[in-house]
Amino acid sequence: MASDLSGIVESSFPTGALVPKAETGVLNFLQKYPDYDGRDVTIAIFDSGVDPRATGLETLCDGKTLKVIERFDCSGCGDVDMSKKLTPDEKGNFKGLSGRTLKLSPELIALNTDKDGAVRVGLKSFNDLVPAKVRDNIVAQAKLKSWDKPHKTATANASRKIVEFEAQNPGEAPKLPWDKKIVKENLDFELEMLNSYEKLYNDIKTSFDCVLFPTDNGWLTIIDTTEQGDLEKALRIGEYSKTHETKNVDDFLSVSVNVHDNGNVLEVVGMCSPHGTHVASIASGNHSSRDIDGVAPNAKIVSLTIGDGRLGSMETGTALIRGIMKVMDLCREGRRIDVINMSYGEHSNWSNSGRIGELMNEVVNKYGVVWVASAGNHGPALSTVGTPPDISQPSLIGVGAYVSPQMMEAEYAMREKLPGNVYTWTSRDPCIDGGQGVTVCAPGGAITSVPQFTMSKSQLMNGTSMAAPHVAGAVALLISGLKQQNIAYSPYSIKRAISVTATKLGYVDPYAQGHGLLNVEKAFEHLVEHRQSKDNMLRFSVRVGASQDKGIHLREGVQRKFVDFNVNIEPVFFNDKEADPKDKFNFNVRLNLIPSQSWVQCGSFLDLSYGVRSIVVRIDPTSLQPGVHSAVVKAYDTDCVQKGPLFEIPITVVQPHVLENIQSTPVFEPTSQRADKSVEFQPNTIQRDFILVPDKATWAVLRLRLTDPNRGNDIGKFFLHTNQLLPHQSCRKLETMKIIGVNSEFEATATFPVKANKILELCIAKYWSNHGQSHLKYSLEFRGVAAQNPNAYVMHAGRGIHPLEVGVLVAEEIQPLLQLKNAAVVLKPSEAKISPLSATRDVIPEGRQIYQSMLVYNLNVAKAAEVALYAPLFNDLLYESEFESQMWMLFDVNKSLIATGDAHSHNFYTKLEKGEYTVRLQVRHEKRDLLEKIAEANLIAAYKLPNMLALDFYDSYNQCIVSGRKFTSAKVRETNKMLYIAPIAQDRITKANLPAQCAWLSGNLVFPKDEAGRRIALHPFTYVLNPAEKKAASNGAANGGSSNNASPAAAAAVNANAAKPKAQATPQGATNTANSAGGDADTLQKEVPANAGGGAPSSPQKGKTSADDYAESLRDFQCSHIAKCELEKAEKIYNEVVAAHPKHLPAHLQFIQNIESTELKTQLPLAFVAAHQKKSSEGDDGSVDKQRDDNQKQRSALERIVKLADIVIKETDADALLSYYGLKNDTRPDATKIKTNMDKQKNNLIEALSKKGIAVAKLCVLEDNLKEHLAELNDIYTEIIKFVDANDSKAIQFAMWHAYVHDHYGRMYKYVSKMIEDKRTRDHFEELAAINGALGYEHTKAVIDRMTVTAFPNSFRLF
């Protein structure tokens, strides 16, 4: 069989096309100049991080010299605060920030060169150092190794115990005796605990202790990946710049480290995606097989991570600026960066300003670095080039993506090769300001190396991200050759050479290829031939009009007359400020200006010296047919025309189709020569139509169908891209992008929003890889309905009824719907502090210190909600922003990081639980005075409403006033229709449960009845609420609610005090007895004045003495201080109160609180037991007496608590309380007063029982006689559960102890979980871990320990 196939199966694979190089002449160049292979050239990769251990990135061509010479994470994602210094004890032990005891071995201690032997400690979450998918793999692998088996066994055993119990105790669980019932609950809760951990496992984050100290070979970092504290077995790693070490944290993640600020900051470098490694492999991969080499295999790499793992690999201003500064620093140190590749970017609303773009220009213009940037993957519509390369100057080389027939065969396994072309999605020129963003195109796909964490040797990736490193590698070849031939060059001569020598592809979309396909051979020949050219070290600045545009772009309405543009041209020398004045004085060039089209006119000649010259370029578009038209004015040096143009003035004009007859529904159909009115499409054919959208149109419907006969279900794959450019807004503001399958059987439709009176580009392209010829018939129908009156989509509640004047394009059925989905709260900064940043990482040469403004906001979430945060003052796009960074981080009350956001955070919602949160917003700039101006910048917290608020419509003003007949639907014709919206009633606002201080509500308003129109024609609507009413200042807690730390008795006291008359002269403290439990037991039937229901003090009735009132107030004031004073003073006050008011039971409870706070450390059961056992085991001869004294002191305090609690228990008639609560209805006239007093007594009793029970249990632990007191503890428990559930907040602390004494760890878990719901503390998590340890579940204990470390950091995370 094999012999039969030998003539069919090809024995060779087209490996050369996996990393394509032939298309651009790279292979020929390297055959001709084998030594110009990138040697002596360094490429900086601005990306997601480069893996130095990836195949092909380990060494240069000699197999020895390291390829990745520097590796930095510029984003701050890997930063660890190491400012805390500790000195280990004589055994090398010290406490890490995780709470674990860490131990240095003698070997490590010997390495430490710190004069005091001190070490620095920090804590790092490794969650965001790898991509989410890799993180999932890490978690899945760990789960498989150390979790699944023991957890399945534990779950099975827990289930088995339940079955055994039910077999031994038949019958329904609620009918079981209480002692059997709690056993059943314990078993059920244990199983519930195991199931809950199974669900939680994938969300658990890992944080490791980091230790740092100096050695003779620089800083040494130790990362405790064992999580056990044995640093001898932990990960050791030196600084990358000195040791070039990269080490594995686990099977997936490898890291390197850098140290900054004299050891205060440790930078752990991971990778936020495989993208950067793939990019570096294309530019400079060095493999054993030359076929799969990168373009410049002998070039060195500097990895500069600009993607931030906290933001899912999105770049930040901080990272970009730090990357730029690092390039500048390396150049100044003599370790020159020759080329930068940046396959990152986004779009800008305007590109002629922006701090980051200015610094990019400085890198090119002052430091001579050639900066290559991907043009973007946002085509095929025009004006979709990203930023960069679209910045304020055309100083960067922008690259589009090309795919060759060989790539189709080797990379995409296509069944037949097609002619080479650009990818359908590659971004297109012109820039919005008319400039040229795409310089050249290059192969935009490769199968090459990726990081080890992918568990894959290589991957296919495509995009302009892959085309840019091809050009960066090609530039490295050029520079390598120029250096070896000692030919001076500049970024300008390099860009000019690759532009004028590129191969123009006549059959390829001109807006996607720039000057054409890169040709390395010709570019090098051009550079060598014109090595002496006087313009090699300068650029020509071309600025159009007052807005300083980079080109001419007419795309506004129908062009019916000529337009003159003033164009300023200025020669600018490399490093212009430091250039030799003689060179400037002697510079002169005589230019011949040649327009490429007859509708462009300008002077033919220009004599240009150093300085600005202005020319007039006239555009006469009056004869141009509908469509897009491009031209260019090229400037040639008359002394050397063959050198090619020195500069160009790009020109783009769009003439739209105008739909004349709009009496009926406006429909656009393309011109066609075919009888069926179809348009022919080959693979990658692009059809662009420009239509002036009719007035009042708000959406459009595109209908498509193939007209080819006998195609059946054969589907054509078409890329639809519609775009409208709006003033000062990016191309993404109003666009539609989708791939549509079209056949001849059924009509395909696409609906999208449009803006009236603006030019719409309707771009339809057959996808580049979709084989075969297709004939497509399509039409575009415009429809519209919208409110015509000013400010129609902003309603102020305070202004009353809101009118809407609804107009339509043509007759349209309307059925309005207004739904408010979000509530906005304005947060004002509680703190704004400006400070200089790092003196080593954040200073732009020379001496330009960057400052930060740290704005702090407090966010209170009253109940669980989804919340988005954004700062409206700042620009929502990075590259045009005045400030280089506006990152915020959201922390919970324990300083644990919950979410991170940047400029794009408007629509990113985070699920937040009830609680207090802190938002820290960092804004950076080198000008301190600018930061001072934003000290009061607001932050908006947008809450998703759990239930949308829908507003009603009325077509009569009077009906709207009286909430009468509502409007539902109607057909609107030529005359506008008036509709009215009434303000939302206050009861609806109240029921909506809006967040406190809500400023406005937002949602969408839709008018059309048409289903497609309702999905698309959405009008953002804002409902501005009336300002919140200022509530009168309440006295104490009379408005309800006591502090979180108040005891149940104290809470009852607050309510009790609110029901008592108070004299005006009552001391302030007496009106806020938050710690008092209120009234004497013998005052049950005492008369209460009728006006005593409020919380404010009221004067005694006239003619009545105030002595009793004064005595009560004094008593309450004294009680409020019993728990607060030192023990000796508190006891004195307590005795005074008891002497004067022997029946005032809250005094005893207040004194118990004092004893607990001063004599006893509040501890949960297992923590208390562990502390006691630790004291007993660690005691030496010298401390035995002290321990004995401490234990005796503790016993005395506990015994005192028991006695005090017994007083309250004895003086309370529990049977009377039970009888009262057994009443179904109390018909007595003073029933309310009776209930208040009974509730106080009940709360006092429960608190006393709980305090006594806990004290008894602790005494039993100290005396080691728990079993002897089980009956007593059971009696206390049964007394409590007569009144409240065991998990009630008043009883839960004792319920924990009761569960402990019975070894009911499942119940303990349930009670601790309830406490965590109310308030997350480290003590609660540590108790959970101890519970699992007691059950023998070491795997779950390890996970809870891990959760604890991450959930309770010592400080806020660094930016």
PDB file of N, CA and C in Angstrom, residues 203-245:
ATOM      1  N   ASP A 203     -11.692  29.524  41.596  1.00  0.00           N
ATOM      2  CA  ASP A 203     -11.560  30.974  41.796  1.00  0.00           C
ATOM      3  C   ASP A 203     -10.499  31.340  42.823  1.00  0.00           C
ATOM      4  N   ILE A 204      -9.857  30.349  43.387  1.00  0.00           N
ATOM      5  CA  ILE A 204      -8.882  30.625  44.450  1.00  0.00           C
ATOM      6  C   ILE A 204      -7.584  31.141  43.846  1.00  0.00           C
ATOM      7  N   LYS A 205      -7.082  32.244  44.399  1.00  0.00           N
ATOM      8  CA  LYS A 205      -5.844  32.854  43.918  1.00  0.00           C
ATOM      9  C   LYS A 205      -4.698  32.489  44.854  1.00  0.00           C
ATOM     10  N   THR A 206      -3.522  32.384  44.254  1.00  0.00           N
ATOM     11  CA  THR A 206      -2.348  31.987  45.028  1.00  0.00           C
ATOM     12  C   THR A 206      -1.420  33.173  45.222  1.00  0.00           C
ATOM     13  N   SER A 207      -1.018  33.397  46.461  1.00  0.00           N
ATOM     14  CA  SER A 207      -0.041  34.436  46.782  1.00  0.00           C
ATOM     15  C   SER A 207       1.138  33.778  47.491  1.00  0.00           C
ATOM     16  N   PHE A 208       2.324  34.202  47.120  1.00  0.00           N
ATOM     17  CA  PHE A 208       3.534  33.622  47.690  1.00  0.00           C
ATOM     18  C   PHE A 208       4.309  34.680  48.482  1.00  0.00           C
ATOM     19  N   ASP A 209       4.922  34.232  49.564  1.00  0.00           N
ATOM     20  CA  ASP A 209       5.871  35.081  50.280  1.00  0.00           C
ATOM     21  C   ASP A 209       7.087  35.323  49.403  1.00  0.00           C
ATOM     22  N   CYS A 210       7.539  36.565  49.364  1.00  0.00           N
ATOM     23  CA  CYS A 210       8.754  36.912  48.637  1.00  0.00           C
ATOM     24  C   CYS A 210       9.774  37.463  49.631  1.00  0.00           C
ATOM     25  N   VAL A 211      10.996  37.006  49.505  1.00  0.00           N
ATOM     26  CA  VAL A 211      12.085  37.448  50.378  1.00  0.00           C
ATOM     27  C   VAL A 211      13.208  37.960  49.490  1.00  0.00           C
ATOM     28  N   LEU A 212      13.811  39.066  49.898  1.00  0.00           N
ATOM     29  CA  LEU A 212      14.831  39.711  49.069  1.00  0.00           C
ATOM     30  C   LEU A 212      15.982  40.164  49.962  1.00  0.00           C
ATOM     31  N   PHE A 213      17.205  39.878  49.541  1.00  0.00           N
ATOM     32  CA  PHE A 213      18.356  40.418  50.263  1.00  0.00           C
ATOM     33  C   PHE A 213      19.537  40.537  49.304  1.00  0.00           C
ATOM     34  N   PRO A 214      20.491  41.421  49.627  1.00  0.00           N
ATOM     35  CA  PRO A 214      21.641  41.622  48.738  1.00  0.00           C
ATOM     36  C   PRO A 214      22.668  40.510  48.903  1.00  0.00           C
ATOM     37  N   THR A 215      23.358  40.187  47.813  1.00  0.00           N
ATOM     38  CA  THR A 215      24.462  39.230  47.836  1.00  0.00           C
ATOM     39  C   THR A 215      25.622  39.846  47.057  1.00  0.00           C
ATOM     40  N   ASP A 216      26.721  39.127  46.989  1.00  0.00           N
ATOM     41  CA  ASP A 216      27.878  39.612  46.227  1.00  0.00           C
ATOM     42  C   ASP A 216      27.583  39.704  44.741  1.00  0.00           C
ATOM     43  N   ASN A 217      26.558  38.974  44.290  1.00  0.00           N
ATOM     44  CA  ASN A 217      26.195  38.985  42.869  1.00  0.00           C
ATOM     45  C   ASN A 217      24.844  39.665  42.654  1.00  0.00           C
ATOM     46  N   GLY A 218      24.596  40.736  43.398  1.00  0.00           N
ATOM     47  CA  GLY A 218      23.342  41.464  43.251  1.00  0.00           C
ATOM     48  C   GLY A 218      22.265  40.922  44.182  1.00  0.00           C
ATOM     49  N   TRP A 219      21.044  41.357  43.960  1.00  0.00           N
ATOM     50  CA  TRP A 219      19.929  40.951  44.817  1.00  0.00           C
ATOM     51  C   TRP A 219      19.529  39.507  44.525  1.00  0.00           C
ATOM     52  N   LEU A 220      19.198  38.804  45.599  1.00  0.00           N
ATOM     53  CA  LEU A 220      18.675  37.447  45.469  1.00  0.00           C
ATOM     54  C   LEU A 220      17.227  37.434  45.938  1.00  0.00           C
ATOM     55  N   THR A 221      16.377  36.891  45.095  1.00  0.00           N
ATOM     56  CA  THR A 221      14.951  36.774  45.418  1.00  0.00           C
ATOM     57  C   THR A 221      14.627  35.326  45.752  1.00  0.00           C
ATOM     58  N   ILE A 222      13.864  35.144  46.815  1.00  0.00           N
ATOM     59  CA  ILE A 222      13.375  33.807  47.171  1.00  0.00           C
ATOM     60  C   ILE A 222      11.852  33.880  47.202  1.00  0.00           C
ATOM     61  N   ILE A 223      11.223  33.026  46.437  1.00  0.00           N
ATOM     62  CA  ILE A 223       9.758  32.963  46.378  1.00  0.00           C
ATOM     63  C   ILE A 223       9.324  31.633  46.981  1.00  0.00           C
ATOM     64  N   ASP A 224       8.552  31.695  48.056  1.00  0.00           N
ATOM     65  CA  ASP A 224       8.171  30.486  48.792  1.00  0.00           C
ATOM     66  C   ASP A 224       7.039  29.758  48.071  1.00  0.00           C
ATOM     67  N   THR A 225       7.414  29.071  47.001  1.00  0.00           N
ATOM     68  CA  THR A 225       6.416  28.331  46.225  1.00  0.00           C
ATOM     69  C   THR A 225       5.958  27.071  46.957  1.00  0.00           C
ATOM     70  N   THR A 226       6.680  26.697  48.032  1.00  0.00           N
ATOM     71  CA  THR A 226       6.250  25.532  48.816  1.00  0.00           C
ATOM     72  C   THR A 226       5.059  25.858  49.704  1.00  0.00           C
ATOM     73  N   GLU A 227       4.879  27.135  50.009  1.00  0.00           N
ATOM     74  CA  GLU A 227       3.839  27.612  50.931  1.00  0.00           C
ATOM     75  C   GLU A 227       3.984  26.970  52.311  1.00  0.00           C
ATOM     76  N   GLN A 228       5.198  26.534  52.635  1.00  0.00           N
ATOM     77  CA  GLN A 228       5.454  25.908  53.934  1.00  0.00           C
ATOM     78  C   GLN A 228       6.462  26.701  54.762  1.00  0.00           C
ATOM     79  N   GLY A 229       7.152  27.651  54.146  1.00  0.00           N
ATOM     80  CA  GLY A 229       8.107  28.477  54.871  1.00  0.00           C
ATOM     81  C   GLY A 229       9.530  27.983  54.834  1.00  0.00           C
ATOM     82  N   ASP A 230       9.777  26.809  54.246  1.00  0.00           N
ATOM     83  CA  ASP A 230      11.141  26.285  54.161  1.00  0.00           C
ATOM     84  C   ASP A 230      11.818  26.885  52.941  1.00  0.00           C
ATOM     85  N   LEU A 231      12.567  27.963  53.133  1.00  0.00           N
ATOM     86  CA  LEU A 231      13.139  28.710  52.007  1.00  0.00           C
ATOM     87  C   LEU A 231      14.271  27.963  51.325  1.00  0.00           C
ATOM     88  N   GLU A 232      14.799  26.936  51.970  1.00  0.00           N
ATOM     89  CA  GLU A 232      15.829  26.124  51.326  1.00  0.00           C
ATOM     90  C   GLU A 232      15.252  25.417  50.093  1.00  0.00           C
ATOM     91  N   LYS A 233      13.957  25.077  50.159  1.00  0.00           N
ATOM     92  CA  LYS A 233      13.306  24.382  49.050  1.00  0.00           C
ATOM     93  C   LYS A 233      12.544  25.334  48.135  1.00  0.00           C
ATOM     94  N   ALA A 234      12.556  26.620  48.481  1.00  0.00           N
ATOM     95  CA  ALA A 234      11.790  27.604  47.705  1.00  0.00           C
ATOM     96  C   ALA A 234      12.545  27.984  46.430  1.00  0.00           C
ATOM     97  N   LEU A 235      11.865  28.767  45.594  1.00  0.00           N
ATOM     98  CA  LEU A 235      12.441  29.200  44.317  1.00  0.00           C
ATOM     99  C   LEU A 235      13.430  30.340  44.545  1.00  0.00           C
ATOM    100  N   ARG A 236      14.682  30.154  44.097  1.00  0.00           N
ATOM    101  CA  ARG A 236      15.689  31.205  44.191  1.00  0.00           C
ATOM    102  C   ARG A 236      15.965  31.749  42.803  1.00  0.00           C
ATOM    103  N   ILE A 237      16.069  33.057  42.716  1.00  0.00           N
ATOM    104  CA  ILE A 237      16.297  33.640  41.391  1.00  0.00           C
ATOM    105  C   ILE A 237      16.994  34.990  41.539  1.00  0.00           C
ATOM    106  N   GLY A 238      18.002  35.214  40.710  1.00  0.00           N
ATOM    107  CA  GLY A 238      18.751  36.463  40.735  1.00  0.00           C
ATOM    108  C   GLY A 238      18.189  37.469  39.752  1.00  0.00           C
ATOM    109  N   GLU A 239      18.723  38.684  39.805  1.00  0.00           N
ATOM    110  CA  GLU A 239      18.287  39.737  38.891  1.00  0.00           C
ATOM    111  C   GLU A 239      18.595  39.338  37.448  1.00  0.00           C
ATOM    112  N   TYR A 240      17.638  39.563  36.553  1.00  0.00           N
ATOM    113  CA  TYR A 240      17.810  39.124  35.166  1.00  0.00           C
ATOM    114  C   TYR A 240      18.982  39.826  34.497  1.00  0.00           C
ATOM    115  N   SER A 241      19.166  41.094  34.775  1.00  0.00           N
ATOM    116  CA  SER A 241      20.237  41.841  34.113  1.00  0.00           C
ATOM    117  C   SER A 241      21.616  41.313  34.489  1.00  0.00           C
ATOM    118  N   LYS A 242      21.723  40.634  35.651  1.00  0.00           N
ATOM    119  CA  LYS A 242      23.015  40.104  36.095  1.00  0.00           C
ATOM    120  C   LYS A 242      23.146  38.603  35.834  1.00  0.00           C
ATOM    121  N   THR A 243      22.087  37.869  36.100  1.00  0.00           N
ATOM    122  CA  THR A 243      22.171  36.403  36.010  1.00  0.00           C
ATOM    123  C   THR A 243      21.457  35.825  34.797  1.00  0.00           C
ATOM    124  N   HIS A 244      20.535  36.586  34.203  1.00  0.00           N
ATOM    125  CA  HIS A 244      19.711  36.132  33.083  1.00  0.00           C
ATOM    126  C   HIS A 244      18.980  34.828  33.416  1.00  0.00           C
ATOM    127  N   GLU A 245      18.561  34.720  34.676  1.00  0.00           N
ATOM    128  CA  GLU A 245      17.845  33.525  35.111  1.00  0.00           C
ATOM    129  C   GLU A 245      16.343  33.661  34.845  1.00  0.00           C
TER     130      GLU A 245
END
